[in-house]
JSON list of C-alpha atoms in Angstrom, two decimals:
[
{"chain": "A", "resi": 1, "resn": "UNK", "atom": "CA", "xyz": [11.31, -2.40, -9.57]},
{"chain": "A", "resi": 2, "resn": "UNK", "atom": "CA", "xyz": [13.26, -4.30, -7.40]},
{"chain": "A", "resi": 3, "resn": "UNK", "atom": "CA", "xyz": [16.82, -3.08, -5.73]},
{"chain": "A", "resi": 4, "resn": "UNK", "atom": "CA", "xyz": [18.70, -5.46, -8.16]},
{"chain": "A", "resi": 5, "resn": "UNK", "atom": "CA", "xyz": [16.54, -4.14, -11.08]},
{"chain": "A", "resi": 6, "resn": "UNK", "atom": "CA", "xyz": [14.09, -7.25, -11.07]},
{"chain": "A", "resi": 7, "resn": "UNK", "atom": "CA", "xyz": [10.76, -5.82, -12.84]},
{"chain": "A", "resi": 8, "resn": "UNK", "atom": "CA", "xyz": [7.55, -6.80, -11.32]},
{"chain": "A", "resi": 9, "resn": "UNK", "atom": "CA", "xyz": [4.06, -6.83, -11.91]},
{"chain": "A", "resi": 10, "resn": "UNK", "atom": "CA", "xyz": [0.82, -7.72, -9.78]},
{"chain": "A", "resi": 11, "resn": "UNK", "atom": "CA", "xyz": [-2.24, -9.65, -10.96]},
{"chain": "A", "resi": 12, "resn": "UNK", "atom": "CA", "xyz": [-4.69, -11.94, -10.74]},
{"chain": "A", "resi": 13, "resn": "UNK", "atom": "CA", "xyz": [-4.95, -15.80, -12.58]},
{"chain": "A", "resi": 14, "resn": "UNK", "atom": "CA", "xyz": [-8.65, -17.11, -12.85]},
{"chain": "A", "resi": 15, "resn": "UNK", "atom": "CA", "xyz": [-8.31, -21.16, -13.21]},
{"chain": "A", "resi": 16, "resn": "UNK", "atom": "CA", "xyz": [-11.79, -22.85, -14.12]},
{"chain": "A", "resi": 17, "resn": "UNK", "atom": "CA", "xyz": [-14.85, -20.97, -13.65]},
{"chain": "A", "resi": 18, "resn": "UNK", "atom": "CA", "xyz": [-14.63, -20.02, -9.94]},
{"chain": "A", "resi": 19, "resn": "UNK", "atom": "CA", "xyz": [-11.08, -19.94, -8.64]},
{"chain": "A", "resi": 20, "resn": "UNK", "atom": "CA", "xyz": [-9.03, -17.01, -8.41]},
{"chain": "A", "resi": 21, "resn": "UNK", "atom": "CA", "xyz": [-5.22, -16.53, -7.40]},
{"chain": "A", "resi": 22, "resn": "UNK", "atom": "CA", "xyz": [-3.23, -13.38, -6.96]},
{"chain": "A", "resi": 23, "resn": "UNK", "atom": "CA", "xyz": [0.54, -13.57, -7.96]},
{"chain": "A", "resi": 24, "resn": "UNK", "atom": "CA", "xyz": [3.15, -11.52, -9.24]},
{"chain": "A", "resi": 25, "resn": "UNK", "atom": "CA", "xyz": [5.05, -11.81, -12.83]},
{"chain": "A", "resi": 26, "resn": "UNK", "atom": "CA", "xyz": [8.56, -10.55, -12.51]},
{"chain": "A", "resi": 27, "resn": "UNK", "atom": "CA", "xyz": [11.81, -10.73, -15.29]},
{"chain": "A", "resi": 28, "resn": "UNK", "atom": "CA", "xyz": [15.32, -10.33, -14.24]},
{"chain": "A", "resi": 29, "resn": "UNK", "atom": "CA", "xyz": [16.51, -9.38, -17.42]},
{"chain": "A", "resi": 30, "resn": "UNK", "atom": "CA", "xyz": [15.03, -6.26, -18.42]},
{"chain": "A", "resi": 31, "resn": "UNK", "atom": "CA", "xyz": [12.16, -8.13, -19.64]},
{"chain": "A", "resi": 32, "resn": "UNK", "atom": "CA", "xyz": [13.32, -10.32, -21.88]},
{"chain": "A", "resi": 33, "resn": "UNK", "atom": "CA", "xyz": [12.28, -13.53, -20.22]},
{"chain": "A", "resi": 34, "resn": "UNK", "atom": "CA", "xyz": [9.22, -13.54, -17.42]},
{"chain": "A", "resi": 35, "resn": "UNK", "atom": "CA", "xyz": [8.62, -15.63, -14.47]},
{"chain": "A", "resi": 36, "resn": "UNK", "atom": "CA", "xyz": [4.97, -16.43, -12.97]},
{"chain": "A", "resi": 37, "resn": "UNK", "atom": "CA", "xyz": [4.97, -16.68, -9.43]},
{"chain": "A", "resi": 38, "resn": "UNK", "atom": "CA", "xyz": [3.03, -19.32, -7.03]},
{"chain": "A", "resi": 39, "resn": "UNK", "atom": "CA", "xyz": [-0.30, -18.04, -6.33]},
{"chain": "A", "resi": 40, "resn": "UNK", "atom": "CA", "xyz": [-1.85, -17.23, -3.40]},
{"chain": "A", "resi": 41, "resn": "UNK", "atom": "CA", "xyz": [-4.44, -19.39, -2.54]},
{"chain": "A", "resi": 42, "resn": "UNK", "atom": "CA", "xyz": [-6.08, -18.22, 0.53]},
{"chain": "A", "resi": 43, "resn": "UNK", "atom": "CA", "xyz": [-10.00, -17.11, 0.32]},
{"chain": "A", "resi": 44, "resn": "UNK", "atom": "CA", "xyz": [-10.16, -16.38, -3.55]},
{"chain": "A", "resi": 45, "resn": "UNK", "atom": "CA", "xyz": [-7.93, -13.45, -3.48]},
{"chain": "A", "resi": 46, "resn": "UNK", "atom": "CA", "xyz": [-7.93, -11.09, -6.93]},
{"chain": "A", "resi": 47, "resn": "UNK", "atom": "CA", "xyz": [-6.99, -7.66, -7.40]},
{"chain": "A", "resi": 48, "resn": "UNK", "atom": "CA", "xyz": [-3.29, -7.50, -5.73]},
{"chain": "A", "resi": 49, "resn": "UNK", "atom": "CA", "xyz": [-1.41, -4.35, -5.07]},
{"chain": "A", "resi": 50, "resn": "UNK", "atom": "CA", "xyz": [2.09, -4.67, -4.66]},
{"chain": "A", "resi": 51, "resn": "UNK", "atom": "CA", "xyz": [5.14, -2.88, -3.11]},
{"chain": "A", "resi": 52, "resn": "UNK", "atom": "CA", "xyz": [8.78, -3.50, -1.96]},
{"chain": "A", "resi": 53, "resn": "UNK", "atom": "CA", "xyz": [9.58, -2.94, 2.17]},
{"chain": "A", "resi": 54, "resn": "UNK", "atom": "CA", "xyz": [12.83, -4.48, 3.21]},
{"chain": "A", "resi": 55, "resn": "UNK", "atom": "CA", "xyz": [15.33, -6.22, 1.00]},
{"chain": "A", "resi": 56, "resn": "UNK", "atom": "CA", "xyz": [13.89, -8.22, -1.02]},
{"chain": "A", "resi": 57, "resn": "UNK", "atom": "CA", "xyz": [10.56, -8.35, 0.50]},
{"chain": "A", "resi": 58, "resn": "UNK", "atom": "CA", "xyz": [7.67, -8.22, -1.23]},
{"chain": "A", "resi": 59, "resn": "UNK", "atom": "CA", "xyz": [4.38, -7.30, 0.07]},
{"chain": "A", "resi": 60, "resn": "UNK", "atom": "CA", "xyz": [1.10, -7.95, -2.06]},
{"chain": "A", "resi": 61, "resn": "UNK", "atom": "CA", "xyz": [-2.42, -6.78, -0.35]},
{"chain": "A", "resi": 62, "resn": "UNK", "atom": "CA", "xyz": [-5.35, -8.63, -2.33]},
{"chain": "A", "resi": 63, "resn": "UNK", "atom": "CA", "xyz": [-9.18, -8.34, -1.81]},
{"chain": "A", "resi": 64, "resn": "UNK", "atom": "CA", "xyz": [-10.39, -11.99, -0.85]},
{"chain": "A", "resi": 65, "resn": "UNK", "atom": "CA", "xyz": [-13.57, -13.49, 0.37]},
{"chain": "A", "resi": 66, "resn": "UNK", "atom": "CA", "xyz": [-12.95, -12.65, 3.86]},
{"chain": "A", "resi": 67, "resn": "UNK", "atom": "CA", "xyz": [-11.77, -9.55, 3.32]},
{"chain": "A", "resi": 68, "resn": "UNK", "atom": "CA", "xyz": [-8.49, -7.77, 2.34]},
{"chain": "A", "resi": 69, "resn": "UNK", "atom": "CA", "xyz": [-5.52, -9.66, 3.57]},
{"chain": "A", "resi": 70, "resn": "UNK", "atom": "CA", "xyz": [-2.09, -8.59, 3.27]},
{"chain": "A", "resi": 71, "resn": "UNK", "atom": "CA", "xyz": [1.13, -11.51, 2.21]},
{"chain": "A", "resi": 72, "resn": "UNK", "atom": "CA", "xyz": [4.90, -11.20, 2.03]},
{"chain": "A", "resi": 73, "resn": "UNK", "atom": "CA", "xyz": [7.06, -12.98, -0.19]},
{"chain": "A", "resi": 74, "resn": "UNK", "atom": "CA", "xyz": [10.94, -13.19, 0.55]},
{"chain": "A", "resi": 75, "resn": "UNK", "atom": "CA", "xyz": [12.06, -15.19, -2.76]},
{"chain": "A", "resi": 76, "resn": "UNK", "atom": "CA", "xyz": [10.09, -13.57, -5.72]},
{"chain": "A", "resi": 77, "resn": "UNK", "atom": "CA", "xyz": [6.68, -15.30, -4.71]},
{"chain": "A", "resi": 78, "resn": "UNK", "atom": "CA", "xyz": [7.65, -18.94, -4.81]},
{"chain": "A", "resi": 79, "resn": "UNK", "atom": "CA", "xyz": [6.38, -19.52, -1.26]},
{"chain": "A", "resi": 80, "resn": "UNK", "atom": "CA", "xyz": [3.84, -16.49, 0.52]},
{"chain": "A", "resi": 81, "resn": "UNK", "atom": "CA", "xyz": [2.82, -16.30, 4.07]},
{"chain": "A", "resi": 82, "resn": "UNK", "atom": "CA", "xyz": [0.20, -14.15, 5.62]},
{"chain": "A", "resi": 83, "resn": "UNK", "atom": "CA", "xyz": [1.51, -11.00, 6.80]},
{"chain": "A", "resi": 84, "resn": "UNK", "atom": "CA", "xyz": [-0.40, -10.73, 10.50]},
{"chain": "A", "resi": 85, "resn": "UNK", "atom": "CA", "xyz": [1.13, -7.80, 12.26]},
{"chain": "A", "resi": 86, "resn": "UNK", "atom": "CA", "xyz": [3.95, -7.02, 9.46]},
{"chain": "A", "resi": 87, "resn": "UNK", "atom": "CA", "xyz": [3.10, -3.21, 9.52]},
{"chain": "A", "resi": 88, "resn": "UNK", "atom": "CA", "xyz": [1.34, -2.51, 12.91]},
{"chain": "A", "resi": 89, "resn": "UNK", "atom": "CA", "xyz": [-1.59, -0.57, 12.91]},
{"chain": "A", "resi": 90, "resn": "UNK", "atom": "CA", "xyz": [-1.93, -0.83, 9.29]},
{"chain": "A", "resi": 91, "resn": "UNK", "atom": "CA", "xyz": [-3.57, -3.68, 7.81]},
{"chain": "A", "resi": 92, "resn": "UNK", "atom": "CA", "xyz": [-6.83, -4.47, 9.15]},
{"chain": "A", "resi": 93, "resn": "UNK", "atom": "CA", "xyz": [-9.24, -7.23, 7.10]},
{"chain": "A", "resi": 94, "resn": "UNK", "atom": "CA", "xyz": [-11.63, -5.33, 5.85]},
{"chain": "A", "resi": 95, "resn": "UNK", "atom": "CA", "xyz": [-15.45, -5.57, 5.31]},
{"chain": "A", "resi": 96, "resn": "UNK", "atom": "CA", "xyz": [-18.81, -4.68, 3.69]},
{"chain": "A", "resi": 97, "resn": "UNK", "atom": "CA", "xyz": [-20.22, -4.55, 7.62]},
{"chain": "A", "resi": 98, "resn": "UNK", "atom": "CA", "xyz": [-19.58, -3.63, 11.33]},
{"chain": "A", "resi": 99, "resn": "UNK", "atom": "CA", "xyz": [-16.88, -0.73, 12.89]},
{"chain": "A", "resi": 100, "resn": "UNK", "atom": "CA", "xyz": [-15.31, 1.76, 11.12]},
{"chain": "A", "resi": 101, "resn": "UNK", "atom": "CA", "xyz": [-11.77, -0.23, 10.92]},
{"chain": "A", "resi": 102, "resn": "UNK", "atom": "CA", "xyz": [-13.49, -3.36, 9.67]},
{"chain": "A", "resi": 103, "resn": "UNK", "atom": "CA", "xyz": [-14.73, -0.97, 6.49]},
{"chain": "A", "resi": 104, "resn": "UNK", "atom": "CA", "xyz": [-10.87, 0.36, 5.33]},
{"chain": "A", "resi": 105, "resn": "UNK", "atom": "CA", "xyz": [-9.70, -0.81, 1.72]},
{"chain": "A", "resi": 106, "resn": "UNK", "atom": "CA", "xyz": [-6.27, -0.84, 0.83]},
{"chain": "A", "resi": 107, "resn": "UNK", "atom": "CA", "xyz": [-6.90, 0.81, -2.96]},
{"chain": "A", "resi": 108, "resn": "UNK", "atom": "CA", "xyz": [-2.79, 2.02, -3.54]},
{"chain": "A", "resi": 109, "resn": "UNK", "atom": "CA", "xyz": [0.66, 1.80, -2.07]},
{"chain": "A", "resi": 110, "resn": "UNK", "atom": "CA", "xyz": [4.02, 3.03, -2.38]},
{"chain": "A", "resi": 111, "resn": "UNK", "atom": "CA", "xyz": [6.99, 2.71, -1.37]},
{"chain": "A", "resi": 112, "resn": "UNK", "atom": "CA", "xyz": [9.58, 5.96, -1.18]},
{"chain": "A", "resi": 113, "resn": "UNK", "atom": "CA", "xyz": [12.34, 7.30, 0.84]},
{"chain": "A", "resi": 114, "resn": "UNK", "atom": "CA", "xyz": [11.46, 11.57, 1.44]},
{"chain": "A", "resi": 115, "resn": "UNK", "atom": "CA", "xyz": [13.95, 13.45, 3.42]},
{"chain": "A", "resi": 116, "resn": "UNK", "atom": "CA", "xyz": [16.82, 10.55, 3.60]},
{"chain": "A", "resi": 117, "resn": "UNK", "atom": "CA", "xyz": [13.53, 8.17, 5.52]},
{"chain": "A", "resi": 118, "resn": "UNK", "atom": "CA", "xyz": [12.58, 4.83, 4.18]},
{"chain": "A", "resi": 119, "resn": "UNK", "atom": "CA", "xyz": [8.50, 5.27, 4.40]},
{"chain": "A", "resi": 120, "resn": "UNK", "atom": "CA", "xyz": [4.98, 3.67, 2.94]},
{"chain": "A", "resi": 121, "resn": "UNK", "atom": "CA", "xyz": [2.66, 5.52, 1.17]},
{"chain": "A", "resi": 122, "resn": "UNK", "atom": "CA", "xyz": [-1.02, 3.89, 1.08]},
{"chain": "A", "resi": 123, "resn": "UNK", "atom": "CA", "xyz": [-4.79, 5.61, 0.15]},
{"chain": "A", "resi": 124, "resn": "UNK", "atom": "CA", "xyz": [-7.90, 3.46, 2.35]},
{"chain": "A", "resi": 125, "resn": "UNK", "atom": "CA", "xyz": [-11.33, 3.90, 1.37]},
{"chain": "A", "resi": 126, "resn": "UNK", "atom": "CA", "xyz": [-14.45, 3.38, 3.88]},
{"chain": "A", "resi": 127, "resn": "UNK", "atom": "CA", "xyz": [-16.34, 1.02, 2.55]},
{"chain": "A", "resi": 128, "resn": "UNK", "atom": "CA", "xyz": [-20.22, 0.15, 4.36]},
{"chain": "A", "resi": 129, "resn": "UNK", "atom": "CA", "xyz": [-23.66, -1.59, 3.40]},
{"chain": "A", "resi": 130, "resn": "UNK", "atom": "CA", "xyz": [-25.48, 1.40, 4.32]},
{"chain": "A", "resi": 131, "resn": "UNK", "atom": "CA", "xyz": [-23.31, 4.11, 2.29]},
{"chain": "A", "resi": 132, "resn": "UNK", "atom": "CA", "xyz": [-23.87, 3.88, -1.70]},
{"chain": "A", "resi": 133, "resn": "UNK", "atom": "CA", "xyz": [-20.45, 5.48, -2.43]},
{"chain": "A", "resi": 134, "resn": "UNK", "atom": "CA", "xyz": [-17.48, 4.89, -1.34]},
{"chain": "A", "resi": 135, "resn": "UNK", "atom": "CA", "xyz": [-15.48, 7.81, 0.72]},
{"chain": "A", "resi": 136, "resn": "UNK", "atom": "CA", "xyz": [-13.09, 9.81, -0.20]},
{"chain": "A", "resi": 137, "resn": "UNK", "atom": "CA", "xyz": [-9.44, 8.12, 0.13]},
{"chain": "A", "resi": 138, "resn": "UNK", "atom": "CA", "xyz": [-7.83, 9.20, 3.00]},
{"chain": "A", "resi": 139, "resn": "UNK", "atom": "CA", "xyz": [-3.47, 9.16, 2.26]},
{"chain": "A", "resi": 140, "resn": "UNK", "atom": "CA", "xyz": [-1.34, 7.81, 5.09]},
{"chain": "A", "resi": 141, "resn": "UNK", "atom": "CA", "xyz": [2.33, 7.24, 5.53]},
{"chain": "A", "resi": 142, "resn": "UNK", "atom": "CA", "xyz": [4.39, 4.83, 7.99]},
{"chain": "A", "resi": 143, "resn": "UNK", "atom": "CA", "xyz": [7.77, 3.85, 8.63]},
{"chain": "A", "resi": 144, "resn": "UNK", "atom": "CA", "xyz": [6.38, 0.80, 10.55]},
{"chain": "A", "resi": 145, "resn": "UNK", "atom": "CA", "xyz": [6.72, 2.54, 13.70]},
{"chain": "A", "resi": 146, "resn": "UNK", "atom": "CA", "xyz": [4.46, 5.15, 13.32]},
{"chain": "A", "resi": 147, "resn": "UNK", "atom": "CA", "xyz": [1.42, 6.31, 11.11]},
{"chain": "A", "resi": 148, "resn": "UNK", "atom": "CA", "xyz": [0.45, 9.30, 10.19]},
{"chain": "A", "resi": 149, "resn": "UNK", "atom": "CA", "xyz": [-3.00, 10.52, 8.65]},
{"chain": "A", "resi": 150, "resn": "UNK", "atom": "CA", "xyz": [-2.12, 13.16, 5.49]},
{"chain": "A", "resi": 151, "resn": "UNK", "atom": "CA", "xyz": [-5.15, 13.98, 4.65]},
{"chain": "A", "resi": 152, "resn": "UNK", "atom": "CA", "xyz": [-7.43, 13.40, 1.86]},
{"chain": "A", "resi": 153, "resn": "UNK", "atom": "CA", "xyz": [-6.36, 12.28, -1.54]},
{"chain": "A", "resi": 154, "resn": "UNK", "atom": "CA", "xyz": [-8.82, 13.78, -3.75]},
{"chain": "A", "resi": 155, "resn": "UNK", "atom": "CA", "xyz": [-12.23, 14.11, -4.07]},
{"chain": "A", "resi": 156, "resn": "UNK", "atom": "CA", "xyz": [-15.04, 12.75, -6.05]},
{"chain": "A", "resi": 157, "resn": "UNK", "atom": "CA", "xyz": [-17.12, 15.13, -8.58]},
{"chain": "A", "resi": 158, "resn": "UNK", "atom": "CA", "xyz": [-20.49, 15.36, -8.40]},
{"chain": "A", "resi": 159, "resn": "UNK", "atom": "CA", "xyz": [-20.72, 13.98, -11.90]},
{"chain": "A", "resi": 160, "resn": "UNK", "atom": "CA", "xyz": [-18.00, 11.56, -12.24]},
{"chain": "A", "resi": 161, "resn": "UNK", "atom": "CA", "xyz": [-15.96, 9.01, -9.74]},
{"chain": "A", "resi": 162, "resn": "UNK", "atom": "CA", "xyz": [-12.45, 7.62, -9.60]},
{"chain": "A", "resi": 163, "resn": "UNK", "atom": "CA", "xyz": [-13.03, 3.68, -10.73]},
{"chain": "A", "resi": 164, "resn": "UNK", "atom": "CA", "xyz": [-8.73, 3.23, -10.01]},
{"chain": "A", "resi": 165, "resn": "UNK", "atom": "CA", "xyz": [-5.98, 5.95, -8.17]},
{"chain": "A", "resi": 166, "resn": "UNK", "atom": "CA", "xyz": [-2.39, 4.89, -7.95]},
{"chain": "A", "resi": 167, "resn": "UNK", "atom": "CA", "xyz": [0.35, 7.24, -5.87]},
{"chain": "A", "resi": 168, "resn": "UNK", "atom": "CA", "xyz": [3.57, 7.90, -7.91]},
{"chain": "A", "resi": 169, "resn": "UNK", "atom": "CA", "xyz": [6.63, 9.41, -6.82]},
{"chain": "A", "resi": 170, "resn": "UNK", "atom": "CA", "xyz": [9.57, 10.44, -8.92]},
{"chain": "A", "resi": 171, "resn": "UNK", "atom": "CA", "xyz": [12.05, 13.38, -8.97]},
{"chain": "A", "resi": 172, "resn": "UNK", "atom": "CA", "xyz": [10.81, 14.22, -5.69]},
{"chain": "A", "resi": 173, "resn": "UNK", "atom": "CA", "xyz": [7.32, 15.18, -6.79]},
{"chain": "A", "resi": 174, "resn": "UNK", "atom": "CA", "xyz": [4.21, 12.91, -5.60]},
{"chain": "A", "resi": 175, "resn": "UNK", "atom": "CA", "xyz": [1.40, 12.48, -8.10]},
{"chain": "A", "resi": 176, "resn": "UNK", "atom": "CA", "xyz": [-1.80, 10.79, -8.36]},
{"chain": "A", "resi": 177, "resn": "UNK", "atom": "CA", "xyz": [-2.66, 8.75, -11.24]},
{"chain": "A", "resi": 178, "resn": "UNK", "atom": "CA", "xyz": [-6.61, 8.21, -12.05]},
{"chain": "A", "resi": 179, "resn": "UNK", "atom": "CA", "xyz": [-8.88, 6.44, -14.40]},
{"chain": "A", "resi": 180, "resn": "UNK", "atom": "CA", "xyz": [-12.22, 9.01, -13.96]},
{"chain": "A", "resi": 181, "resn": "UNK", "atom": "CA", "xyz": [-15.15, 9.28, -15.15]},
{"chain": "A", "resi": 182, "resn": "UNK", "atom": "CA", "xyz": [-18.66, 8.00, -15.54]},
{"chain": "A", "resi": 183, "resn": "UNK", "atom": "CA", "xyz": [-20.41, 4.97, -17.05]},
{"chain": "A", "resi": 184, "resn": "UNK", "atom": "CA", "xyz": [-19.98, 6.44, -20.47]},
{"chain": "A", "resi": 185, "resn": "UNK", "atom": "CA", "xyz": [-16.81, 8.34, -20.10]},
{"chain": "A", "resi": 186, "resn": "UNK", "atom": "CA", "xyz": [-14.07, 7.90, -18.59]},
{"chain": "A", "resi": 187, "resn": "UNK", "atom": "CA", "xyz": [-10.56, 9.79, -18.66]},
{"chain": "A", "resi": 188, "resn": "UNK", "atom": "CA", "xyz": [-6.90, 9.51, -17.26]},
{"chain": "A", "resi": 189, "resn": "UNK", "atom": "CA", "xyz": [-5.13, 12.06, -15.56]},
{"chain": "A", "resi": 190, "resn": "UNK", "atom": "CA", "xyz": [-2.40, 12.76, -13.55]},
{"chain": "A", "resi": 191, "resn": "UNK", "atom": "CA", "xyz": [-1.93, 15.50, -10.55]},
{"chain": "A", "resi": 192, "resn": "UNK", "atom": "CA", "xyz": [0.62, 16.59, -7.86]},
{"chain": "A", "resi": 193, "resn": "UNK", "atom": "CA", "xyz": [0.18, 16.16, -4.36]},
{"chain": "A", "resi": 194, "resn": "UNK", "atom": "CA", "xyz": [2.06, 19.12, -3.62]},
{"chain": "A", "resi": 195, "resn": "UNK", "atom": "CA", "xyz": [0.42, 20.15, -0.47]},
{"chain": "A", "resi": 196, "resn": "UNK", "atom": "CA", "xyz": [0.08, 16.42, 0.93]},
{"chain": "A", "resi": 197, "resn": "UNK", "atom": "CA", "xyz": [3.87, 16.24, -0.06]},
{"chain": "A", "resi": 198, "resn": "UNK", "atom": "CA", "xyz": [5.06, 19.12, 2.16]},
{"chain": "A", "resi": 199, "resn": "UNK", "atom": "CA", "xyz": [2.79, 17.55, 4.81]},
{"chain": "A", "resi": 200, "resn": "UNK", "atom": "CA", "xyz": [5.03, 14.56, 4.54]},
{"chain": "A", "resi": 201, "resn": "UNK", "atom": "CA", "xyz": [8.34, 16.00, 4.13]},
{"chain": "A", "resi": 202, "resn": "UNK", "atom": "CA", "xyz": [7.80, 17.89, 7.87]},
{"chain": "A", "resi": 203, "resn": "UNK", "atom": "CA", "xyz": [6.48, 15.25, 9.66]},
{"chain": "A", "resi": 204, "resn": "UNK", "atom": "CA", "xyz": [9.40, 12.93, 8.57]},
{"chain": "A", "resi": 205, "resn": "UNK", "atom": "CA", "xyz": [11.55, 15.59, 9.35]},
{"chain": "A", "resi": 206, "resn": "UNK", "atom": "CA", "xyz": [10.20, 15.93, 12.78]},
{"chain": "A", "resi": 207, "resn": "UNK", "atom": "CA", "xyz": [10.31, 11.70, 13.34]},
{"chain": "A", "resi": 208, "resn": "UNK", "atom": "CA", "xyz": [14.17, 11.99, 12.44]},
{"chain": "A", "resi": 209, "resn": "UNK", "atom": "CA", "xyz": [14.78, 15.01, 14.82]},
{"chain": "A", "resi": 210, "resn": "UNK", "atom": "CA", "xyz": [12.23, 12.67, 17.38]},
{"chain": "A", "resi": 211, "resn": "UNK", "atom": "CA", "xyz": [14.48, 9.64, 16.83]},
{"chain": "A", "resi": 212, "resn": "UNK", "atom": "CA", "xyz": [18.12, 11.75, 17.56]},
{"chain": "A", "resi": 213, "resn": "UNK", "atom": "CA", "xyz": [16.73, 13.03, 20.79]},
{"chain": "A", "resi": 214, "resn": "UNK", "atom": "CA", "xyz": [15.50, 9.55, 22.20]},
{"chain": "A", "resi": 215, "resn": "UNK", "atom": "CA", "xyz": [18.97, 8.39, 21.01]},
{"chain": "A", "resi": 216, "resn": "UNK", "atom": "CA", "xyz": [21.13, 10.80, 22.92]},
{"chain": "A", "resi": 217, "resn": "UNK", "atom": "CA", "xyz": [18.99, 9.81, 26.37]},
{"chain": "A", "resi": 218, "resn": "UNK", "atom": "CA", "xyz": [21.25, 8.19, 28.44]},
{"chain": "A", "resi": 219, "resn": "UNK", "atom": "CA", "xyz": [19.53, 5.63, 31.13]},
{"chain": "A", "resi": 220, "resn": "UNK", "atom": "CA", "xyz": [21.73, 4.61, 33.47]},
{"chain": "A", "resi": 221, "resn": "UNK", "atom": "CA", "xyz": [21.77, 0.81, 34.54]},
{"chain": "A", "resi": 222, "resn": "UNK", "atom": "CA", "xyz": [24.41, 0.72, 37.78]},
{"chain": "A", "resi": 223, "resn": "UNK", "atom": "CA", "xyz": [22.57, -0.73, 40.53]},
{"chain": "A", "resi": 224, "resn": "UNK", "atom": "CA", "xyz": [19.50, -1.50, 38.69]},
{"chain": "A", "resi": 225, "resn": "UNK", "atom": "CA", "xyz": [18.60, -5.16, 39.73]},
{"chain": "A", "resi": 226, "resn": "UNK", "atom": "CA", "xyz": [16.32, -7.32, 37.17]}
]
C-alpha cells in the first residue's frame, strides 16, 4: 500500500512460450478498477518482490537470467530503470557460482518505520552449485546508510523446508509468514520474530542516539583554506 492508499501487487506476465516480464498491478480506488504496469524487460526477469522506499518510489527485485537485479519505478511502473547502487551494500546480482556475495538471494522485503526510523527489512539466502539446500535466511535491516545483520530467520526441519517466507509487520509485532512443508504436504503458518524484533528496536535506537551526537559536533571552518 502506497502513502496515498494506491494498492499494489507484484508479478510476473509470460508472453509466448519463452518470454517473461515482471510488473506490478496497482488500483487507486480501493480496487475497483486495476492498472498493469510496463514490464521489465531486462534478462527474462520473473518472480518480483516489491516494496515502497521514498515517496512514491517503488522498488521491485526480480530473479533474471543473469542473476537477481533490483529496479525502481517513480510513476507506478510506466517507465523502470535499474537500480545500481540505490541501497549500498545491499543488492548484489546474484548467482548459482563463485564468492559468497555472488550466491545471496533476495527471497522477502519490507518496508517499516520501528522506533520513529524509516528502515528495510530483507531475508537473503546462500545459494551454490555445490550445496543441495539452500541456507538458512539470514534477516537484515538498513536505513540506506547502514546494514545490520539480525540474525537468522528460521530454520529448516529435518523433514520439511520453507518453499516461500514473507516478513510482516503490523501493530508493532514482526511475523514471518511461510508456505512449509514437503513434496506431499505442505502447510501455512505464521510466527513472531520477537527476539529478532528487540534486536532491531536497540540497534535503531542506538543509530538515532549515533546520528544526534555526530550532529551536535561542531567543525570549525575559520581559516581553513580549500
Amino acid at each position: 500500500v502506497m502513502e496515498d492508499g494506491t494498492l499494489v501487487f507484484s508479478l510476473t506476465v509470460i508472453k509466448g512460450e519463452n518470454t517473461l516480464f515482471s510488473m506490478i498491478l496497482y488500483s487507486a480506488d480501493g480496487g475497483e478498477n486495476w492498472v498493469l504496469s510496463e514490464g521489465i524487460d531486462s534478462g527474462m526477469c520473473r518472480d518480483p518482490r516489491i516494496t515502497k522506499w521514498e515517496r512514491g518510489q517503488i522498488l521491485m527485485v526480480s530473479t533474471c537470467t543473469d542473476g537477481q537485479k533490483v529496479h525502481e519505478s517513480r510513476d507506478m511502473g510506466r517507465t523502470w530503470t535499474e537500480a545500481v547502487g540505490t541501497l549500498p551494500g545491499v543488492w548484489v546480482k546474484s548467482s548459482p557460482e563463485g564468492s559468497w556475495e555472488k550466491g545471496l538471494d533476495v527471497e522477502a522485503l519490507t518496508t517499516v518505520t520501528i522506533e520513529g526510523k524509516r528502515v528495510m527489512l530483507y531475508s537473503q539466502r546462500r545459494c551454490s552449485s555445490w550445496k543441495p539446500k539452500a541456507s538458512e535466511p539470514y534477516l537484515w535491516v538498513t536505513d540506506n546508510n547502514r546494514t545490520f545483520y539480525v540474525g537468522e530467520a528460521f530454520v529448516d526441519g529435518p523433514r520439511d523446508k520453507t518453499f516461500a517466507h514473507t516478513l510482516l509487520y503490523s501493530d508493532g509485532e514482526l511475523h514471518l509468514l511461510q508456505e512449509r512443508g514437503n513434496i506431499t504436504n505442505r502447510i501455512i503458518s505464521l510466527s513472531r520474530l520477537t527476539e529478532q524484533l528487540e534486536t532491531i528496536k536497540d540497534l535503531l535506537i542506538g543509530w538515532t542516539r549515533l546520528d544526534a551526537s555526530f550532529s551536535k559536533v561542531f567543525i570549525p571552518t575559520a581559516g581553513l583554506v580549500g
